[in-house]
CSV table of C-alpha atoms and ligand atoms in Angstrom, one decimal:
chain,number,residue,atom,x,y,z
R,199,UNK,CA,0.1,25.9,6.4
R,200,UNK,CA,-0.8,22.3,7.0
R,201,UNK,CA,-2.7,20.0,5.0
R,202,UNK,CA,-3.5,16.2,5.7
R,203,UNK,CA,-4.1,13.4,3.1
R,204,UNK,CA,-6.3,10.7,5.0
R,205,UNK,CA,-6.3,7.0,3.3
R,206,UNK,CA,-8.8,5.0,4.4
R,207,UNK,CA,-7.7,0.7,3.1
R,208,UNK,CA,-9.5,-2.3,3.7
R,209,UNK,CA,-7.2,-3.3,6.3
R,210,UNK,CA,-5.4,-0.3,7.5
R,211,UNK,CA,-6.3,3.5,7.6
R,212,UNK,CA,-3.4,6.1,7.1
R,213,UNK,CA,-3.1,9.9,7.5
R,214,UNK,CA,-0.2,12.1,6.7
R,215,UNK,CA,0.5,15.9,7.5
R,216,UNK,CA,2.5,18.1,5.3
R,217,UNK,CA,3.3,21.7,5.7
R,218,UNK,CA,3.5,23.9,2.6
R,219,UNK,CA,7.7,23.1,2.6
R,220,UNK,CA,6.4,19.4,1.6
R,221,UNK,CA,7.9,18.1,4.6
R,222,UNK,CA,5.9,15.3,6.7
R,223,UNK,CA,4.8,16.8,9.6
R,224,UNK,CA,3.2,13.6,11.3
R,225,UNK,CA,2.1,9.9,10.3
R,226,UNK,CA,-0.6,7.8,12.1
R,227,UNK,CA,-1.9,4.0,11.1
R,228,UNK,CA,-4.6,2.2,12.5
R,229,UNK,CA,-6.6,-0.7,12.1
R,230,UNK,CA,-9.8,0.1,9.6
R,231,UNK,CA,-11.9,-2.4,11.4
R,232,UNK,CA,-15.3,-2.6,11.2
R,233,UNK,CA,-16.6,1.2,11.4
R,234,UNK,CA,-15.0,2.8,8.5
R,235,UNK,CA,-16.4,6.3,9.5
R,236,UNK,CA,-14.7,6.2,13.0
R,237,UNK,CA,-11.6,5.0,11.3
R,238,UNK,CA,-11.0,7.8,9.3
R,239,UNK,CA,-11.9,10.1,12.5
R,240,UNK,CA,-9.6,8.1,14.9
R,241,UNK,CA,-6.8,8.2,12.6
R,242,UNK,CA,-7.3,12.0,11.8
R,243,UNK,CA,-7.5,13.3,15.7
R,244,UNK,CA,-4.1,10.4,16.2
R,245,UNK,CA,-2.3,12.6,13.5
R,246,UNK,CA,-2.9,15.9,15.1
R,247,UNK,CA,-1.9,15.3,18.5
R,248,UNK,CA,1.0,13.8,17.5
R,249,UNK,CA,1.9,17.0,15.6
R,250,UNK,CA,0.8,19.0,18.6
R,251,UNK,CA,-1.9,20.9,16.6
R,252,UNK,CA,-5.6,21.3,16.7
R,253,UNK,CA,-7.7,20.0,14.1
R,254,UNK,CA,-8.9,23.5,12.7
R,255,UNK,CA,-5.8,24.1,12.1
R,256,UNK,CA,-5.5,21.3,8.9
R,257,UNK,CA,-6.2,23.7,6.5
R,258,UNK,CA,-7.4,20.7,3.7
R,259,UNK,CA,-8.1,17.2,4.0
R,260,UNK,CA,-8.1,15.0,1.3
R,261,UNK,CA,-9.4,11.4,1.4
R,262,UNK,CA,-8.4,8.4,-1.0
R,263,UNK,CA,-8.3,4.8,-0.2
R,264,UNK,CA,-11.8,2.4,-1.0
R,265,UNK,CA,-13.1,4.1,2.1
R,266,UNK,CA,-12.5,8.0,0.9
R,267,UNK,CA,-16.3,8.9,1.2
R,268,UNK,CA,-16.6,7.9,4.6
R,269,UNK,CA,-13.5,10.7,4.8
R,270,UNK,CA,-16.7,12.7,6.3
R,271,UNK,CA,-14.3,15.7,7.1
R,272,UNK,CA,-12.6,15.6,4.1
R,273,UNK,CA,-12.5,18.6,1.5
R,274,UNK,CA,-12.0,16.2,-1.7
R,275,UNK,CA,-12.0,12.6,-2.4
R,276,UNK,CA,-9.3,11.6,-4.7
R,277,UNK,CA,-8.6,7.7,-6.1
R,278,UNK,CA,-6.2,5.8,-4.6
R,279,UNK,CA,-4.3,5.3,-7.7
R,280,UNK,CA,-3.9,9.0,-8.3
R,281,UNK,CA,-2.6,9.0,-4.8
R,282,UNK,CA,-0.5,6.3,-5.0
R,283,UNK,CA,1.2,8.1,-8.3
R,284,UNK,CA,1.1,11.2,-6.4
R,285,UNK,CA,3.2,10.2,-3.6
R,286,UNK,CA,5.6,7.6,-5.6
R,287,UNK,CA,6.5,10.4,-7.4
R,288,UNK,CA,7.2,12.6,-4.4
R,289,UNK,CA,9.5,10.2,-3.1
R,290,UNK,CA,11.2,9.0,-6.0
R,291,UNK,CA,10.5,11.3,-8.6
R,292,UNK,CA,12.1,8.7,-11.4
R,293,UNK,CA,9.7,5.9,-10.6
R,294,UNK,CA,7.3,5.2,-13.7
R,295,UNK,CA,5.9,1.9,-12.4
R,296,UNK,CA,4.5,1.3,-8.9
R,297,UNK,CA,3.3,-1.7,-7.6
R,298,UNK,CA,1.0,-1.5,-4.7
R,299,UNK,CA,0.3,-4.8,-2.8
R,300,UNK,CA,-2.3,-4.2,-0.2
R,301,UNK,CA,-4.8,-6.3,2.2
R,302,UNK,CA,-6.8,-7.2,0.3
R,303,UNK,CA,-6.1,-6.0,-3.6
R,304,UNK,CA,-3.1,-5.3,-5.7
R,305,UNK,CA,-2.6,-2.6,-8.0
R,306,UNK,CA,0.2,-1.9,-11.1
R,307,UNK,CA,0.4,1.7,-12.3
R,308,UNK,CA,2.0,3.3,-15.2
R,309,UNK,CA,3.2,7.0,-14.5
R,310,UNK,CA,4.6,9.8,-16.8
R,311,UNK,CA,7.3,12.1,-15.2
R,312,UNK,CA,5.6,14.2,-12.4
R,313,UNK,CA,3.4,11.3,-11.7
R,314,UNK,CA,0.3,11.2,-13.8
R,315,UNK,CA,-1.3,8.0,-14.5
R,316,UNK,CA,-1.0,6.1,-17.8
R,317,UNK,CA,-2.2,3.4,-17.5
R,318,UNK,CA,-3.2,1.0,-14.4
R,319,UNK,CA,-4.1,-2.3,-13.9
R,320,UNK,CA,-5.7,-4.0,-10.4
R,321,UNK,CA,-6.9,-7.5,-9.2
R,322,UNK,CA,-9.3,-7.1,-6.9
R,323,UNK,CA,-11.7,-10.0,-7.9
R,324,UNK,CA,-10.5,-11.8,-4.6
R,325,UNK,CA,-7.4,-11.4,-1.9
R,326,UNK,CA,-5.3,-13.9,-3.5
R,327,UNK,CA,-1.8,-13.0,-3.7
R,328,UNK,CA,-2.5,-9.8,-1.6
R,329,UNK,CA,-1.6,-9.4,2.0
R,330,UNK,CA,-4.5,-11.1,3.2
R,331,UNK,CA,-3.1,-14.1,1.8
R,332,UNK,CA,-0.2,-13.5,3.6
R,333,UNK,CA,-1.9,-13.4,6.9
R,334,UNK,CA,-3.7,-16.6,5.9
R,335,UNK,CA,-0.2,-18.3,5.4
R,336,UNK,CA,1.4,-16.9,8.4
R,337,UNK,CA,-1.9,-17.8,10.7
R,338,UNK,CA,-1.7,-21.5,9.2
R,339,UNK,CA,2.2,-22.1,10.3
R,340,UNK,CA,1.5,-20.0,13.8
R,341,UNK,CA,3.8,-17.4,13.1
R,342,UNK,CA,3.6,-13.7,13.7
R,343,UNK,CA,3.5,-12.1,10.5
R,344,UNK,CA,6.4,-9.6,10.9
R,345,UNK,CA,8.8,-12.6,11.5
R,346,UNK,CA,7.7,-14.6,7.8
R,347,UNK,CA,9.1,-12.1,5.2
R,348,UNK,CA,12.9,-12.6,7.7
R,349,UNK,CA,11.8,-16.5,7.9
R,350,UNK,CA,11.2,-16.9,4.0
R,351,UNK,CA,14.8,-15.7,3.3
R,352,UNK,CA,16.3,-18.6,5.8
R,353,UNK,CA,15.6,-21.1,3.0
R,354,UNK,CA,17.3,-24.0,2.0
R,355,UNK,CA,15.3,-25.8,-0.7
R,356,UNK,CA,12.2,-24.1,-2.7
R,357,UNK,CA,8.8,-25.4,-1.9
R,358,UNK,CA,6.5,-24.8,-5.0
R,359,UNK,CA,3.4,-23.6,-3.9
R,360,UNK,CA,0.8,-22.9,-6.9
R,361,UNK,CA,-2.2,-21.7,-4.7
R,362,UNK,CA,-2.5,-18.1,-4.4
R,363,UNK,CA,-6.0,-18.5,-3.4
R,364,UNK,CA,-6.5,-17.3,0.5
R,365,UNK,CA,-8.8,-20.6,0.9
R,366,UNK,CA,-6.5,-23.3,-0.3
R,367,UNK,CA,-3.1,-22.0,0.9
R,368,UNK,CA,-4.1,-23.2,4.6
R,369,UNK,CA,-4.4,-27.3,3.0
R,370,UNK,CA,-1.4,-26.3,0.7
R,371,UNK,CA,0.6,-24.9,3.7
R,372,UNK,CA,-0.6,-27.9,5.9
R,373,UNK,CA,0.1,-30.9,3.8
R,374,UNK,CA,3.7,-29.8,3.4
R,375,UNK,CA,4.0,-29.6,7.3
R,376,UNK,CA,2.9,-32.7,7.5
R,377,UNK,CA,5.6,-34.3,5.1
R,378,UNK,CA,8.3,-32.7,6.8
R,379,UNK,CA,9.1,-29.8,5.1
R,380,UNK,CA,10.9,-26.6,7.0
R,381,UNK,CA,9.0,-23.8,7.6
R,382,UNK,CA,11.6,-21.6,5.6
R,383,UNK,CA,11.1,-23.5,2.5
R,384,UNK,CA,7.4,-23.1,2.1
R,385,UNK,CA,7.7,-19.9,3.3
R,386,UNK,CA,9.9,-19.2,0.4
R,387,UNK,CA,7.2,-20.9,-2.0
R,388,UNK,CA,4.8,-18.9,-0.8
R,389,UNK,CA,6.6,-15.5,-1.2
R,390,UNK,CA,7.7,-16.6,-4.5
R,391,UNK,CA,3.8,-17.2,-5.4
R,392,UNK,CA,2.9,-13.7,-4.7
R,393,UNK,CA,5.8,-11.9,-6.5
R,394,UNK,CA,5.3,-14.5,-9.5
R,395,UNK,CA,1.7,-12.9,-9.8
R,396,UNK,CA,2.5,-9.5,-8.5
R,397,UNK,CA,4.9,-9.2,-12.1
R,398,UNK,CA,2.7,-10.8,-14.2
R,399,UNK,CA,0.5,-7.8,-13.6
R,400,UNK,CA,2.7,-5.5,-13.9
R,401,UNK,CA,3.9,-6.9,-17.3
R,402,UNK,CA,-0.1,-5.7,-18.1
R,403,UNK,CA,0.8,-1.9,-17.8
R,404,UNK,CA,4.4,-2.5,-18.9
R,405,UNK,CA,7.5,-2.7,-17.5
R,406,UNK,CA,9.7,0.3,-17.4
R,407,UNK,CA,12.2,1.2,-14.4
R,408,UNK,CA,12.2,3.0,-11.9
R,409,UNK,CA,9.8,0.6,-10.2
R,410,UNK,CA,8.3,1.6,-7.0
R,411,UNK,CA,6.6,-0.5,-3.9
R,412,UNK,CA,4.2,0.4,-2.4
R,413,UNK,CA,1.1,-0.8,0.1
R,414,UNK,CA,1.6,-2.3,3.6
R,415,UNK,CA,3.3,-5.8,2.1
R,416,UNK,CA,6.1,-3.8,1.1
R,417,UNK,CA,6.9,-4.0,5.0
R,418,UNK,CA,7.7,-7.8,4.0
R,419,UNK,CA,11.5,-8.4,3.2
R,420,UNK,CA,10.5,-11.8,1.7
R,421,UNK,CA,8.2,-10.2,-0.8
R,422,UNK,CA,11.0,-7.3,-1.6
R,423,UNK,CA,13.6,-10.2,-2.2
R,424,UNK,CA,11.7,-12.1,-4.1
R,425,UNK,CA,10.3,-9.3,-6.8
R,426,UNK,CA,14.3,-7.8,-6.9
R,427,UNK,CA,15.1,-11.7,-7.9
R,428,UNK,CA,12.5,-12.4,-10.0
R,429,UNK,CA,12.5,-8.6,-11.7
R,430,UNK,CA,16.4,-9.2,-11.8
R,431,UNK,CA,16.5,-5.4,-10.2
R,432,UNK,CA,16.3,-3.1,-7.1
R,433,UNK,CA,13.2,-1.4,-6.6
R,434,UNK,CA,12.0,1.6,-4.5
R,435,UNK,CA,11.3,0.9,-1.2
R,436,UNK,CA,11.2,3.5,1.5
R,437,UNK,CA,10.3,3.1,5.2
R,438,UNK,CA,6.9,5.2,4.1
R,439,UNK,CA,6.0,2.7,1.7
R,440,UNK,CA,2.6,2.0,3.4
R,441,UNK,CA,1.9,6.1,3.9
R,442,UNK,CA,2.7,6.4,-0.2
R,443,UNK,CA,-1.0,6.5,-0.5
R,444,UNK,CA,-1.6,9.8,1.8
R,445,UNK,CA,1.4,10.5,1.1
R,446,UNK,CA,-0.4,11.7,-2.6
R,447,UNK,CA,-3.5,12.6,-0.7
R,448,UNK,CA,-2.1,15.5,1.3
R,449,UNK,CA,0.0,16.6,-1.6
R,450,UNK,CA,-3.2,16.8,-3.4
R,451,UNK,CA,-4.4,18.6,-0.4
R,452,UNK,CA,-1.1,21.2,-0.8
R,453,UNK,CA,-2.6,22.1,-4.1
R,454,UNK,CA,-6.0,22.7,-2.6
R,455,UNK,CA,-4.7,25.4,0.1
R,456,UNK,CA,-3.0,26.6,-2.8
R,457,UNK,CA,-5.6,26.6,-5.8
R,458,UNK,CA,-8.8,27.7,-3.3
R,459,UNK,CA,-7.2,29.7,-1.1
R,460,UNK,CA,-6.7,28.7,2.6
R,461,UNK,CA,-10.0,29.5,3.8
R,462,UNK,CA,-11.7,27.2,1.2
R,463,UNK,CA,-13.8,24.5,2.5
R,464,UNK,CA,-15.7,23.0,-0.3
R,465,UNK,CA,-16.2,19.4,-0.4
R,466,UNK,CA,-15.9,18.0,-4.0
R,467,UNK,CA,-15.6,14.6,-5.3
R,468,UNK,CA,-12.1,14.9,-8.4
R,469,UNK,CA,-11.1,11.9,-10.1
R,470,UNK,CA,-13.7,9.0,-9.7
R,471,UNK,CA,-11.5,6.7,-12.3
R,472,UNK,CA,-12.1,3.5,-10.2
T,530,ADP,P1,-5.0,-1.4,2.6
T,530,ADP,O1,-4.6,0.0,2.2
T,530,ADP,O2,-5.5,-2.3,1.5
T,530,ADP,O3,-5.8,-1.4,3.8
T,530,ADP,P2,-2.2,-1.6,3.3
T,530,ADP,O4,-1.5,-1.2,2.0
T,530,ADP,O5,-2.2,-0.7,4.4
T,530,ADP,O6,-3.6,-2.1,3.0
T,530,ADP,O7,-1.5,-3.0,3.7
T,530,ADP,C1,-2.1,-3.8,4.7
T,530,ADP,C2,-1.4,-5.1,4.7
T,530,ADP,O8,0.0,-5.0,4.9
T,530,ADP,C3,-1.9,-6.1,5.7
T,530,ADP,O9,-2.9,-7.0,5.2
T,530,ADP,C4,-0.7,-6.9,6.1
T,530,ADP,O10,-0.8,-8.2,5.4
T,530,ADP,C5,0.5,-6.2,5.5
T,530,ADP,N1,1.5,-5.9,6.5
T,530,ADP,C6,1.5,-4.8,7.3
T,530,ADP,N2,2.6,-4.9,8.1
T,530,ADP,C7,3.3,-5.9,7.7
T,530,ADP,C8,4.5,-6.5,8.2
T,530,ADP,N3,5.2,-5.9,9.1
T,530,ADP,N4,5.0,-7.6,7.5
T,530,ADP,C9,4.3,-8.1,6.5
T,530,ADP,N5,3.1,-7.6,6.1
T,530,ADP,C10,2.6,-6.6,6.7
């Protein structure tokens, strides 16, 4: 029995395959892009030829992510912070608070044993201090951002940087180039910034360990650091961070095969919290 959880993000879209032992069959990540739709499809026919399999054979799909209705195959559209509980709680069963720092919003969820949501708290008003701002940072210094998390951690001196703001941390970023200052150390500032915001919102939904990362940032040793430092504790980080998302969505899909048999196909919108 295979089941799929399909998460279509603003920046990247990500599909998992489980089999009823729970076990990850397959991952696949792609761009989103501009056609949301063919994302979701792309993403979906990547996951099953990886696992060798034909696409019948995904018994239920489930979609989460801010693109889950364009999930146009999907059997059930299920929130992205249901997911994100979902799957945190799969992987590290004691976690009670994730923190999920996407492209272009970040999220801090409360969870009960099991992983139910409590309480949740997102900012989404704008990209500041998500991993769009990240990208903006790394584009302004002209380096690739896998290398700027590694980079951040080479510092020698902390550069305060108080703009979390996507549009002002290119001037920030350039005016302490053009004093002088090493790379490194307003690297540092910058991953600082985000992790300095990124617990003040979890503070909002309370802080209780085990905390777990999520989202595609967690990919960014600088950011990981600098929440451990400034949290003054280890948190959760697994090399399927960025998949935690459908990850939940095709263990909510196991549950489907499950609950409506494995010939059920109805398509049904659960959980429209956000
Ligand atoms: P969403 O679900 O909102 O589309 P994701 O949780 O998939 O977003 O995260 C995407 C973000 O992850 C990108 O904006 C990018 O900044 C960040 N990211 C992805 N890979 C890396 C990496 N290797 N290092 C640093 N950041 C990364």
């Amino acid at each position: 029995m295979i089941a799929a959880g399909v998460d279509v993000g603003s920046t990247a879209t990500k599909a998992i395959l489980v089999d009823d032992n729970h076990r990850i069959v397959a991952r696949s990540l792609i761009n989103t892009g501009a056609n949301v739709t063919k994302a979701a499809e792309r993403v979906f026919a990547e996951v099953v030829k990886k696992a060798g399999i034909e696409e019948h054979d995904v018994l239920q799909v489930v979609g989460t992510g801010y693109g889950r209705y364009k999930v146009t195959f999907g059997h059930a559209q299920v929130t992205e912070i249901s997911c994100h509980a979902r799957g945190a709680a799969f992987l590290f069963p004691r976690t009670r608070i994730i923190l999920d720092i996407g492209g272009q919003d970040t999220k801090a969820i409360r969870i009960k044993p099991g992983g139910d949501v409590e309480d949740f708290c997102m900012n989404d008003k704008c990209a500041a201090g998500t991993g769009r701002f990240l990208e903006a940072a790394a584009n302004t210094m002209g380096i690739p951002l896998d290398d700027i998390g590694p980079l951040s951690l080479q510092y020698r001196q902390v550069i305060k940087v108080t703009n979390v703001c996507t549009v002002f941390v290119e001037s920030e970023i350039l005016a302490h180039l053009a004093r002088g200052r090493a790379p490194a150390d307003i690297l540092r500032g910058v991953h600082l910034a985000i992790a300095g915001r990124s617990v003040a919102l979890m503070r909002r939904v309370g802080m209780e360990p085990e905390i777990t990362l999520t989202g595609g940032v967690s990919r960014n040793i600088g950011i990981v650091k600098a929440l451990e430092e400034k949290l003054a504790q280890k948190l959760n980080v697994g090399a399927d961070a960025q998949f935690i998302g459908a990850i939940g969505a095709a263990i909510f899909a196991l549950d489907r095969c499950h609950a409506v048999g494995v010939a059920g196909g109805a398509h049904v919108a659960v959980d429209r919290r956000d």
